[in-house]
PDB file of C-alpha atoms and ligand atoms in Angstrom:
ATOM      1  CA  UNK A1193     -14.916 -13.422 -16.277  1.00  0.00           C
ATOM      2  CA  UNK A1194     -14.625 -12.176 -12.545  1.00  0.00           C
ATOM      3  CA  UNK A1195     -14.855 -14.997 -10.802  1.00  0.00           C
ATOM      4  CA  UNK A1196     -11.939 -13.919  -8.206  1.00  0.00           C
ATOM      5  CA  UNK A1197     -12.038 -11.941  -5.625  1.00  0.00           C
ATOM      6  CA  UNK A1198      -9.067 -10.377  -4.315  1.00  0.00           C
ATOM      7  CA  UNK A1199      -9.063  -9.196  -0.374  1.00  0.00           C
ATOM      8  CA  UNK A1200      -6.749  -6.750   1.987  1.00  0.00           C
ATOM      9  CA  UNK A1201      -7.918  -6.577   5.890  1.00  0.00           C
ATOM     10  CA  UNK A1202      -6.160  -6.630   8.862  1.00  0.00           C
ATOM     11  CA  UNK A1203      -7.690  -6.919  12.668  1.00  0.00           C
ATOM     12  CA  UNK A1204      -5.661  -5.150  15.783  1.00  0.00           C
ATOM     13  CA  UNK A1205      -5.945  -8.651  18.060  1.00  0.00           C
ATOM     14  CA  UNK A1206      -3.791 -10.596  20.582  1.00  0.00           C
ATOM     15  CA  UNK A1207      -2.443 -13.319  19.222  1.00  0.00           C
ATOM     16  CA  UNK A1208      -0.413 -15.566  20.894  1.00  0.00           C
ATOM     17  CA  UNK A1209       0.101 -19.252  19.600  1.00  0.00           C
ATOM     18  CA  UNK A1210       1.414 -17.733  16.822  1.00  0.00           C
ATOM     19  CA  UNK A1211       3.764 -20.310  15.093  1.00  0.00           C
ATOM     20  CA  UNK A1212       0.752 -22.717  15.287  1.00  0.00           C
ATOM     21  CA  UNK A1213      -1.516 -20.356  13.912  1.00  0.00           C
ATOM     22  CA  UNK A1214       0.450 -19.751  10.958  1.00  0.00           C
ATOM     23  CA  UNK A1215       0.905 -23.478   9.722  1.00  0.00           C
ATOM     24  CA  UNK A1216      -2.681 -23.624  10.221  1.00  0.00           C
ATOM     25  CA  UNK A1217      -3.848 -20.345   8.769  1.00  0.00           C
ATOM     26  CA  UNK A1218      -1.118 -21.980   5.751  1.00  0.00           C
ATOM     27  CA  UNK A1219      -3.152 -25.052   5.453  1.00  0.00           C
ATOM     28  CA  UNK A1220      -6.204 -23.690   5.131  1.00  0.00           C
ATOM     29  CA  UNK A1221      -5.046 -21.481   2.675  1.00  0.00           C
ATOM     30  CA  UNK A1222      -3.162 -23.839   0.761  1.00  0.00           C
ATOM     31  CA  UNK A1223      -5.883 -26.353   0.886  1.00  0.00           C
ATOM     32  CA  UNK A1224      -8.850 -23.037  -0.585  1.00  0.00           C
ATOM     33  CA  UNK A1225      -6.111 -22.525  -3.231  1.00  0.00           C
ATOM     34  CA  UNK A1226      -5.345 -19.314  -1.863  1.00  0.00           C
ATOM     35  CA  UNK A1227      -2.763 -17.341  -3.318  1.00  0.00           C
ATOM     36  CA  UNK A1228      -1.326 -14.295  -1.020  1.00  0.00           C
ATOM     37  CA  UNK A1229       0.999 -13.055   1.761  1.00  0.00           C
ATOM     38  CA  UNK A1230      -0.526 -12.135   5.433  1.00  0.00           C
ATOM     39  CA  UNK A1231       1.371 -11.470   8.017  1.00  0.00           C
ATOM     40  CA  UNK A1232       1.416 -12.450  12.141  1.00  0.00           C
ATOM     41  CA  UNK A1233       2.041 -11.113  15.282  1.00  0.00           C
ATOM     42  CA  UNK A1234       1.299 -10.905  18.801  1.00  0.00           C
ATOM     43  CA  UNK A1235      -0.650  -7.587  18.308  1.00  0.00           C
ATOM     44  CA  UNK A1236      -3.047  -9.114  15.085  1.00  0.00           C
ATOM     45  CA  UNK A1237      -2.952 -10.084  11.399  1.00  0.00           C
ATOM     46  CA  UNK A1238      -3.031  -7.617   8.087  1.00  0.00           C
ATOM     47  CA  UNK A1239      -3.402  -9.844   4.947  1.00  0.00           C
ATOM     48  CA  UNK A1240      -3.724  -9.514   1.161  1.00  0.00           C
ATOM     49  CA  UNK A1241      -4.430 -12.479  -1.256  1.00  0.00           C
ATOM     50  CA  UNK A1242      -6.902 -13.869  -4.070  1.00  0.00           C
ATOM     51  CA  UNK A1243      -8.769 -17.073  -5.327  1.00  0.00           C
ATOM     52  CA  UNK A1244     -11.723 -17.801  -6.411  1.00  0.00           C
ATOM     53  CA  UNK A1245     -15.033 -16.907  -5.317  1.00  0.00           C
ATOM     54  CA  UNK A1246     -16.387 -19.785  -3.086  1.00  0.00           C
ATOM     55  CA  UNK A1247     -12.586 -20.246  -1.702  1.00  0.00           C
ATOM     56  CA  UNK A1248     -12.079 -16.349  -0.746  1.00  0.00           C
ATOM     57  CA  UNK A1249     -15.495 -16.274   0.378  1.00  0.00           C
ATOM     58  CA  UNK A1250     -14.696 -19.697   3.119  1.00  0.00           C
ATOM     59  CA  UNK A1251     -11.927 -17.668   4.072  1.00  0.00           C
ATOM     60  CA  UNK A1252     -14.069 -14.967   5.504  1.00  0.00           C
ATOM     61  CA  UNK A1253     -15.737 -17.504   6.872  1.00  0.00           C
ATOM     62  CA  UNK A1254     -13.540 -18.897   8.430  1.00  0.00           C
ATOM     63  CA  UNK A1255     -11.562 -15.525   9.964  1.00  0.00           C
ATOM     64  CA  UNK A1256     -15.076 -14.686  11.461  1.00  0.00           C
ATOM     65  CA  UNK A1257     -15.789 -17.882  12.950  1.00  0.00           C
ATOM     66  CA  UNK A1258     -12.747 -16.980  15.790  1.00  0.00           C
ATOM     67  CA  UNK A1259     -13.774 -14.564  17.861  1.00  0.00           C
ATOM     68  CA  UNK A1260     -10.498 -12.650  18.103  1.00  0.00           C
ATOM     69  CA  UNK A1261     -11.471 -11.612  14.319  1.00  0.00           C
ATOM     70  CA  UNK A1262     -14.908 -10.293  15.591  1.00  0.00           C
ATOM     71  CA  UNK A1263     -15.332  -7.229  14.025  1.00  0.00           C
ATOM     72  CA  UNK A1264     -12.869  -7.670  10.670  1.00  0.00           C
ATOM     73  CA  UNK A1265     -13.269  -5.382   7.893  1.00  0.00           C
ATOM     74  CA  UNK A1266     -12.318  -7.718   4.247  1.00  0.00           C
ATOM     75  CA  UNK A1267     -12.155  -4.578   1.809  1.00  0.00           C
ATOM     76  CA  UNK A1268     -12.983  -7.216  -1.662  1.00  0.00           C
ATOM     77  CA  UNK A1269     -12.552  -6.586  -4.620  1.00  0.00           C
ATOM     78  CA  UNK A1270     -13.873  -8.374  -7.932  1.00  0.00           C
ATOM     79  CA  UNK A1271     -10.964 -10.025 -10.108  1.00  0.00           C
ATOM     80  CA  UNK A1272     -10.119 -12.132 -13.455  1.00  0.00           C
ATOM     81  CA  UNK A1273      -7.272 -14.223 -11.961  1.00  0.00           C
ATOM     82  CA  UNK A1274      -4.853 -14.041  -9.141  1.00  0.00           C
ATOM     83  CA  UNK A1275      -3.280 -11.004  -7.781  1.00  0.00           C
ATOM     84  CA  UNK A1276      -0.673 -12.749  -6.559  1.00  0.00           C
ATOM     85  CA  UNK A1277       1.516 -15.898  -7.709  1.00  0.00           C
ATOM     86  CA  UNK A1278       2.301 -17.171  -3.725  1.00  0.00           C
ATOM     87  CA  UNK A1279       0.881 -17.920  -0.484  1.00  0.00           C
ATOM     88  CA  UNK A1280       3.200 -16.655   2.424  1.00  0.00           C
ATOM     89  CA  UNK A1281       1.679 -16.637   5.903  1.00  0.00           C
ATOM     90  CA  UNK A1282       5.013 -15.429   7.645  1.00  0.00           C
ATOM     91  CA  UNK A1283       5.448 -14.315  11.385  1.00  0.00           C
ATOM     92  CA  UNK A1284       6.521 -10.601  12.222  1.00  0.00           C
ATOM     93  CA  UNK A1285       7.192  -9.206  15.528  1.00  0.00           C
ATOM     94  CA  UNK A1286       4.808  -5.656  15.029  1.00  0.00           C
ATOM     95  CA  UNK A1287       2.685  -5.257  11.925  1.00  0.00           C
ATOM     96  CA  UNK A1288       3.791  -1.981  11.128  1.00  0.00           C
ATOM     97  CA  UNK A1289       6.641  -1.083  12.436  1.00  0.00           C
ATOM     98  CA  UNK A1290       7.135   3.154  13.477  1.00  0.00           C
ATOM     99  CA  UNK A1291      10.409   2.192  14.988  1.00  0.00           C
ATOM    100  CA  UNK A1292       8.986   3.631  18.762  1.00  0.00           C
ATOM    101  CA  UNK A1293      10.999   2.754  21.617  1.00  0.00           C
ATOM    102  CA  UNK A1294       7.424   2.409  23.651  1.00  0.00           C
ATOM    103  CA  UNK A1295       4.960   0.680  20.782  1.00  0.00           C
ATOM    104  CA  UNK A1296       1.726   2.572  20.096  1.00  0.00           C
ATOM    105  CA  UNK A1297      -1.217  -0.106  20.668  1.00  0.00           C
ATOM    106  CA  UNK A1298      -4.324   0.852  19.074  1.00  0.00           C
ATOM    107  CA  UNK A1299      -7.024  -0.865  20.293  1.00  0.00           C
ATOM    108  CA  UNK A1300      -5.572   1.932  23.196  1.00  0.00           C
ATOM    109  CA  UNK A1301      -5.211   4.929  21.646  1.00  0.00           C
ATOM    110  CA  UNK A1302      -5.609   5.870  17.749  1.00  0.00           C
ATOM    111  CA  UNK A1303      -7.113   9.073  15.915  1.00  0.00           C
ATOM    112  CA  UNK A1304     -10.648   9.539  15.018  1.00  0.00           C
ATOM    113  CA  UNK A1305     -12.192   7.532  12.819  1.00  0.00           C
ATOM    114  CA  UNK A1306     -12.869   9.453   9.719  1.00  0.00           C
ATOM    115  CA  UNK A1307     -16.011   7.632   7.397  1.00  0.00           C
ATOM    116  CA  UNK A1308     -14.581   8.721   3.884  1.00  0.00           C
ATOM    117  CA  UNK A1309     -18.382  11.261   3.814  1.00  0.00           C
ATOM    118  CA  UNK A1310     -16.639  12.923   6.485  1.00  0.00           C
ATOM    119  CA  UNK A1311     -13.151  13.110   5.237  1.00  0.00           C
ATOM    120  CA  UNK A1312     -14.250  14.398   2.043  1.00  0.00           C
ATOM    121  CA  UNK A1313     -16.219  17.417   3.780  1.00  0.00           C
ATOM    122  CA  UNK A1314     -12.867  17.948   6.213  1.00  0.00           C
ATOM    123  CA  UNK A1315     -10.565  17.997   3.670  1.00  0.00           C
ATOM    124  CA  UNK A1316     -12.189  20.980   2.515  1.00  0.00           C
ATOM    125  CA  UNK A1317     -11.359  22.802   5.731  1.00  0.00           C
ATOM    126  CA  UNK A1318      -8.301  25.699   4.568  1.00  0.00           C
ATOM    127  CA  UNK A1319      -7.342  24.412   8.843  1.00  0.00           C
ATOM    128  CA  UNK A1320      -6.901  21.313   7.832  1.00  0.00           C
ATOM    129  CA  UNK A1321      -3.381  19.306   7.173  1.00  0.00           C
ATOM    130  CA  UNK A1322      -3.708  16.005   5.303  1.00  0.00           C
ATOM    131  CA  UNK A1323      -1.203  13.938   5.997  1.00  0.00           C
ATOM    132  CA  UNK A1324       0.190  10.963   3.425  1.00  0.00           C
ATOM    133  CA  UNK A1325       1.220   7.462   5.661  1.00  0.00           C
ATOM    134  CA  UNK A1326       2.303   5.737   3.175  1.00  0.00           C
ATOM    135  CA  UNK A1327       6.043   5.740   1.018  1.00  0.00           C
ATOM    136  CA  UNK A1328       7.217   8.178  -2.073  1.00  0.00           C
ATOM    137  CA  UNK A1329       6.517   5.300  -4.344  1.00  0.00           C
ATOM    138  CA  UNK A1330       2.963   4.600  -2.989  1.00  0.00           C
ATOM    139  CA  UNK A1331       2.130   8.889  -3.304  1.00  0.00           C
ATOM    140  CA  UNK A1332       4.109   8.869  -6.404  1.00  0.00           C
ATOM    141  CA  UNK A1333       1.058   6.859  -8.203  1.00  0.00           C
ATOM    142  CA  UNK A1334      -1.649   9.087  -6.958  1.00  0.00           C
ATOM    143  CA  UNK A1335      -2.695  10.877  -3.925  1.00  0.00           C
ATOM    144  CA  UNK A1336      -4.960  13.168  -2.377  1.00  0.00           C
ATOM    145  CA  UNK A1337      -4.883  16.266  -3.423  1.00  0.00           C
ATOM    146  CA  UNK A1338      -2.364  19.032  -1.653  1.00  0.00           C
ATOM    147  CA  UNK A1339      -1.733  16.753   0.682  1.00  0.00           C
ATOM    148  CA  UNK A1340       1.324  16.288   2.863  1.00  0.00           C
ATOM    149  CA  UNK A1341       4.006  13.916   1.826  1.00  0.00           C
ATOM    150  CA  UNK A1342       6.585  13.173   4.817  1.00  0.00           C
ATOM    151  CA  UNK A1343       9.808  12.672   3.113  1.00  0.00           C
ATOM    152  CA  UNK A1344      11.070   9.445   3.524  1.00  0.00           C
ATOM    153  CA  UNK A1345      11.594   6.101   2.313  1.00  0.00           C
ATOM    154  CA  UNK A1346       9.969   4.129   5.244  1.00  0.00           C
ATOM    155  CA  UNK A1347       6.940   4.018   7.396  1.00  0.00           C
ATOM    156  CA  UNK A1348       9.325   4.195  10.393  1.00  0.00           C
ATOM    157  CA  UNK A1349      11.563   7.382   9.366  1.00  0.00           C
ATOM    158  CA  UNK A1350       7.809   9.070  10.175  1.00  0.00           C
ATOM    159  CA  UNK A1351       8.359   9.834  13.468  1.00  0.00           C
ATOM    160  CA  UNK A1352      11.163  11.853  13.270  1.00  0.00           C
ATOM    161  CA  UNK A1353       9.899  13.383   9.633  1.00  0.00           C
ATOM    162  CA  UNK A1354       6.706  14.753  11.808  1.00  0.00           C
ATOM    163  CA  UNK A1355       9.044  15.822  14.759  1.00  0.00           C
ATOM    164  CA  UNK A1356      11.159  18.005  12.562  1.00  0.00           C
ATOM    165  CA  UNK A1357       8.575  19.100  10.714  1.00  0.00           C
ATOM    166  CA  UNK A1358       6.354  20.404  13.548  1.00  0.00           C
ATOM    167  CA  UNK A1359       5.927  23.511  12.496  1.00  0.00           C
ATOM    168  CA  UNK A1360       3.822  22.130   9.311  1.00  0.00           C
ATOM    169  CA  UNK A1361       1.865  20.157  12.223  1.00  0.00           C
ATOM    170  CA  UNK A1362       0.711  22.942  14.818  1.00  0.00           C
ATOM    171  CA  UNK A1363      -2.495  24.292  15.041  1.00  0.00           C
ATOM    172  CA  UNK A1364      -3.698  22.348  12.575  1.00  0.00           C
ATOM    173  CA  UNK A1365      -6.810  19.782  11.936  1.00  0.00           C
ATOM    174  CA  UNK A1366      -4.282  16.988  11.663  1.00  0.00           C
ATOM    175  CA  UNK A1367      -6.040  14.305   8.835  1.00  0.00           C
ATOM    176  CA  UNK A1368      -4.306  11.027   8.192  1.00  0.00           C
ATOM    177  CA  UNK A1369      -4.285   8.126   4.899  1.00  0.00           C
ATOM    178  CA  UNK A1370      -3.285   5.327   4.140  1.00  0.00           C
ATOM    179  CA  UNK A1371      -4.396   2.141   1.326  1.00  0.00           C
ATOM    180  CA  UNK A1372      -6.349  -0.103   4.294  1.00  0.00           C
ATOM    181  CA  UNK A1373      -5.806   1.401   6.788  1.00  0.00           C
ATOM    182  CA  UNK A1374      -3.830  -0.118   9.281  1.00  0.00           C
ATOM    183  CA  UNK A1375      -0.681   2.207   9.248  1.00  0.00           C
ATOM    184  CA  UNK A1376      -3.025   5.176  10.406  1.00  0.00           C
ATOM    185  CA  UNK A1377      -3.990   2.801  13.179  1.00  0.00           C
ATOM    186  CA  UNK A1378       0.147   3.028  15.213  1.00  0.00           C
ATOM    187  CA  UNK A1379       0.516   6.706  13.157  1.00  0.00           C
ATOM    188  CA  UNK A1380      -2.392   8.915  14.203  1.00  0.00           C
ATOM    189  CA  UNK A1381      -2.280   7.458  17.617  1.00  0.00           C
ATOM    190  CA  UNK A1382       1.168   8.349  17.643  1.00  0.00           C
ATOM    191  CA  UNK A1383       0.255  11.415  16.942  1.00  0.00           C
ATOM    192  CA  UNK A1384      -1.783  11.572  19.566  1.00  0.00           C
ATOM    193  CA  UNK A1385       0.896  10.580  21.761  1.00  0.00           C
ATOM    194  CA  UNK A1386       2.870  13.356  20.965  1.00  0.00           C
ATOM    195  CA  UNK A1387       0.499  16.223  22.124  1.00  0.00           C
ATOM    196  CA  UNK A1388      -1.403  16.829  18.807  1.00  0.00           C
ATOM    197  CA  UNK A1389      -5.871  16.783  20.086  1.00  0.00           C
ATOM    198  CA  UNK A1390      -7.111  16.803  16.496  1.00  0.00           C
ATOM    199  CA  UNK A1391      -6.417  13.946  14.271  1.00  0.00           C
ATOM    200  CA  UNK A1392      -8.753  11.681  12.407  1.00  0.00           C
ATOM    201  CA  UNK A1393      -7.800   8.732  10.377  1.00  0.00           C
ATOM    202  CA  UNK A1394      -9.516   8.035   7.059  1.00  0.00           C
ATOM    203  CA  UNK A1395     -11.939   4.469   8.111  1.00  0.00           C
ATOM    204  CA  UNK A1396     -11.184   1.939   5.864  1.00  0.00           C
ATOM    205  CA  UNK A1397      -8.661   4.018   3.994  1.00  0.00           C
ATOM    206  CA  UNK A1398      -8.306   4.603   0.068  1.00  0.00           C
ATOM    207  CA  UNK A1399      -9.189   1.587  -1.029  1.00  0.00           C
ATOM    208  CA  UNK A1400     -12.905   2.363   1.063  1.00  0.00           C
ATOM    209  CA  UNK A1401     -13.163   5.584   0.080  1.00  0.00           C
ATOM    210  CA  UNK A1402     -13.184   4.654  -3.329  1.00  0.00           C
ATOM    211  CA  UNK A1403     -16.267   2.804  -3.386  1.00  0.00           C
ATOM    212  CA  UNK A1404     -18.123   4.724  -0.765  1.00  0.00           C
ATOM    213  CA  UNK A1405     -20.975   6.492  -2.123  1.00  0.00           C
ATOM    214  CA  UNK A1406     -20.715   9.710  -0.792  1.00  0.00           C
ATOM    215  CA  UNK A1407     -17.496  10.255  -1.385  1.00  0.00           C
ATOM    216  CA  UNK A1408     -16.292   8.483  -5.018  1.00  0.00           C
ATOM    217  CA  UNK A1409     -12.742   9.130  -4.152  1.00  0.00           C
ATOM    218  CA  UNK A1410     -13.048  12.733  -5.396  1.00  0.00           C
ATOM    219  CA  UNK A1411      -9.793  14.687  -4.431  1.00  0.00           C
ATOM    220  CA  UNK A1412      -8.223  11.819  -5.301  1.00  0.00           C
ATOM    221  CA  UNK A1413      -5.233  12.260  -8.022  1.00  0.00           C
ATOM    222  CA  UNK A1414      -3.780   9.046 -10.049  1.00  0.00           C
ATOM    223  CA  UNK A1415      -4.711   5.693  -8.810  1.00  0.00           C
ATOM    224  CA  UNK A1416      -4.150   3.448  -5.709  1.00  0.00           C
ATOM    225  CA  UNK A1417      -1.494   1.897  -5.874  1.00  0.00           C
ATOM    226  CA  UNK A1418      -1.438  -1.438  -4.183  1.00  0.00           C
ATOM    227  CA  UNK A1419       0.748  -4.624  -2.899  1.00  0.00           C
ATOM    228  CA  UNK A1420      -0.263  -7.532  -5.982  1.00  0.00           C
ATOM    229  CA  UNK A1421      -0.233  -8.179  -9.587  1.00  0.00           C
ATOM    230  CA  UNK A1422      -2.923  -5.375 -10.302  1.00  0.00           C
ATOM    231  CA  UNK A1423      -0.211  -2.425  -9.173  1.00  0.00           C
ATOM    232  CA  UNK A1424      -2.477  -0.266  -8.540  1.00  0.00           C
ATOM    233  CA  UNK A1425      -6.172   0.108  -8.291  1.00  0.00           C
ATOM    234  CA  UNK A1426      -8.871   3.416  -9.867  1.00  0.00           C
ATOM    235  CA  UNK A1427      -9.897   5.305  -7.080  1.00  0.00           C
ATOM    236  CA  UNK A1428     -11.699   8.837  -8.220  1.00  0.00           C
ATOM    237  CA  UNK A1429     -15.487   8.032  -9.422  1.00  0.00           C
ATOM    238  CA  UNK A1430     -15.959  11.304 -10.977  1.00  0.00           C
ATOM    239  CA  UNK A1431     -12.787  12.634 -13.101  1.00  0.00           C
ATOM    240  CA  UNK A1432      -9.328  10.967 -13.302  1.00  0.00           C
ATOM    241  CA  UNK A1433      -5.726  13.322 -13.587  1.00  0.00           C
ATOM    242  CA  UNK A1434      -2.463  11.320 -13.462  1.00  0.00           C
ATOM    243  CA  UNK A1435      -0.493  13.225 -11.663  1.00  0.00           C
ATOM    244  CA  UNK A1436       2.791   9.961 -12.563  1.00  0.00           C
ATOM    245  CA  UNK A1437       5.263  11.532 -14.223  1.00  0.00           C
ATOM    246  CA  UNK A1438       7.477   9.669 -17.176  1.00  0.00           C
ATOM    247  CA  UNK A1439      11.254   8.834 -15.007  1.00  0.00           C
ATOM    248  CA  UNK A1440      12.979   9.624 -18.122  1.00  0.00           C
ATOM    249  CA  UNK A1441      11.508  12.701 -19.546  1.00  0.00           C
ATOM    250  CA  UNK A1442       8.450  13.914 -17.001  1.00  0.00           C
ATOM    251  CA  UNK A1443       5.859  13.600 -19.004  1.00  0.00           C
ATOM    252  CA  UNK A1444       2.100  12.157 -17.316  1.00  0.00           C
ATOM    253  CA  UNK A1445       2.361   8.542 -16.998  1.00  0.00           C
ATOM    254  CA  UNK A1446       1.303   6.213 -14.559  1.00  0.00           C
ATOM    255  CA  UNK A1447       2.915   2.735 -16.198  1.00  0.00           C
ATOM    256  CA  UNK A1448       4.911   1.414 -13.060  1.00  0.00           C
ATOM    257  CA  UNK A1449       7.882  -1.030 -12.702  1.00  0.00           C
ATOM    258  CA  UNK A1450      10.876  -1.777 -11.558  1.00  0.00           C
ATOM    259  CA  UNK A1451      13.967  -0.973 -12.184  1.00  0.00           C
ATOM    260  CA  UNK A1452      16.017  -3.969 -14.442  1.00  0.00           C
ATOM    261  CA  UNK A1453      19.137  -3.650 -12.333  1.00  0.00           C
ATOM    262  CA  UNK A1454      17.996  -6.486 -10.037  1.00  0.00           C
ATOM    263  CA  UNK A1455      20.158  -5.126  -6.998  1.00  0.00           C
ATOM    264  CA  UNK A1456      18.160  -1.902  -7.290  1.00  0.00           C
ATOM    265  CA  UNK A1457      14.843  -2.717  -7.919  1.00  0.00           C
ATOM    266  CA  UNK A1458      14.086   1.248  -7.384  1.00  0.00           C
ATOM    267  CA  UNK A1459      10.136   1.969  -8.215  1.00  0.00           C
ATOM    268  CA  UNK A1460       9.645   3.879 -11.019  1.00  0.00           C
ATOM    269  CA  UNK A1461       6.848   5.110 -13.745  1.00  0.00           C
ATOM    270  CA  UNK A1462       8.379   4.848 -17.463  1.00  0.00           C
ATOM    271  CA  UNK A1463       6.217   4.272 -20.736  1.00  0.00           C
ATOM    272  CA  UNK A1464       7.245   1.438 -23.042  1.00  0.00           C
ATOM    273  CA  UNK A1465       8.817   3.379 -25.435  1.00  0.00           C
ATOM    274  CA  UNK A1466      11.307   4.893 -22.941  1.00  0.00           C
ATOM    275  CA  UNK A1467      11.814   1.710 -20.784  1.00  0.00           C
ATOM    276  CA  UNK A1468      13.029   0.624 -24.210  1.00  0.00           C
ATOM    277  CA  UNK A1469      15.164   3.152 -25.132  1.00  0.00           C
ATOM    278  CA  UNK A1470      16.865   3.310 -21.104  1.00  0.00           C
ATOM    279  CA  UNK A1471      16.587  -0.488 -20.425  1.00  0.00           C
ATOM    280  CA  UNK A1472      15.102   0.099 -17.623  1.00  0.00           C
ATOM    281  CA  UNK A1473      17.468   1.184 -15.790  1.00  0.00           C
ATOM    282  CA  UNK A1474      16.670   3.646 -13.282  1.00  0.00           C
ATOM    283  CA  UNK A1475      20.320   5.446 -13.709  1.00  0.00           C
ATOM    284  CA  UNK A1476      23.610   5.005 -16.219  1.00  0.00           C
ATOM    285  CA  UNK A1477      24.738   2.638 -14.278  1.00  0.00           C
ATOM    286  CA  UNK A1478      21.649   0.893 -13.065  1.00  0.00           C
ATOM    287  CA  UNK A1479      20.925  -0.190 -17.411  1.00  0.00           C
ATOM    288  CA  UNK A1480      24.269  -1.421 -17.597  1.00  0.00           C
ATOM    289  CA  UNK A1481      24.233  -3.647 -14.626  1.00  0.00           C
ATOM    290  CA  UNK A1482      25.993  -6.685 -15.624  1.00  0.00           C
ATOM    291  CA  UNK A1483      22.759  -8.970 -15.157  1.00  0.00           C
ATOM    292  CA  UNK A1484      20.420  -6.311 -16.185  1.00  0.00           C
ATOM    293  CA  UNK A1485      16.375  -8.533 -16.878  1.00  0.00           C
ATOM    294  CA  UNK A1486      15.835  -6.350 -19.154  1.00  0.00           C
ATOM    295  CA  UNK A1487      18.582  -7.384 -21.601  1.00  0.00           C
ATOM    296  CA  UNK A1488      18.281 -10.753 -20.923  1.00  0.00           C
ATOM    297  CA  UNK A1489      14.538 -11.293 -21.364  1.00  0.00           C
ATOM    298  CA  UNK A1490      14.660  -9.306 -24.256  1.00  0.00           C
ATOM    299  CA  UNK A1491      17.993 -11.528 -25.480  1.00  0.00           C
ATOM    300  CA  UNK A1492      19.915  -8.181 -26.887  1.00  0.00           C
ATOM    301  CA  UNK A1493      23.895  -8.603 -27.412  1.00  0.00           C
ATOM    302  CA  UNK A1494      25.980  -6.357 -26.770  1.00  0.00           C
ATOM    303  CA  UNK A1495      25.783  -3.813 -29.663  1.00  0.00           C
ATOM    304  CA  UNK A1496      22.358  -3.797 -29.261  1.00  0.00           C
ATOM    305  CA  UNK A1497      23.046  -2.900 -25.752  1.00  0.00           C
ATOM    306  CA  UNK A1498      25.412   0.109 -27.130  1.00  0.00           C
ATOM    307  CA  UNK A1499      23.199   1.195 -29.903  1.00  0.00           C
ATOM    308  CA  UNK A1500      20.044   2.020 -27.516  1.00  0.00           C
ATOM    309  CA  UNK A1501      22.229   3.420 -24.974  1.00  0.00           C
ATOM    310  CA  UNK A1502      23.925   6.024 -27.109  1.00  0.00           C
ATOM    311  CA  UNK A1503      21.127   6.638 -29.360  1.00  0.00           C
TER     312      UNK A1503
HETATM  313 ZN1  LIG B  77      18.048   1.262 -10.745  1.00  0.00          ZN
END
């Protein structure tokens, strides 16, 4: 039974009384048994949370009653349980960080909002360049077919990558996309500030695109990485192409895990068999790490560890 809802949302707006806002927000969430992560900053709110349907609906109504959040859009998924373990409301300097000397205010400058059905059509234009605004561990789980994945670890490194690769973007119609849309608001605004004039952003992000009745998630390969215990959600309603590759043997794979070395935690894809063979380590060093979580949770003896790694 899907008695729960999972929410994803953001809204750029001015929040001045940050500490007080955080405290009352946390109390409201605790009172309604909601679990998740909410970031608040002077520039707005960005959250993802789960709870029983009536509690989540109470939360949405609570937010919508506040005039600062007029026009907020909630992406809503049904689920059979909570998708988080704790509830955190945190104050941040910025909702998303591009490490710019002059930060972009998306309420003043941002790319054109492109509806899913139009985004699908525009992707078919050979003069369009589709840019993934997410990180590499998200891209490896799924992405738009033939989209460009800048070779960066963090969102804040994107501007430098784009400056160094400007010849790729020159003269192109640029489309950007991310999970729920928040990162594109700033990235597309920054691209416009850099002088690119034909810049569109996927309105509502990938999760909205997957539910659109016309676009039906088409041209999306793999699944969409999400920042909760579900790990990924399906997007393409028409066909399912597996793009993920097993970290150890390169075979098609969609099973996500973190490297078992608690000091590494790198996100990789691997089958149960290969995880067992390598004790969940992303490298020989991580496999043999003294605090390897796989070894601890499976209570393997030193002999068993050696036998597996030497097999
Ligand atoms: Zn590792």
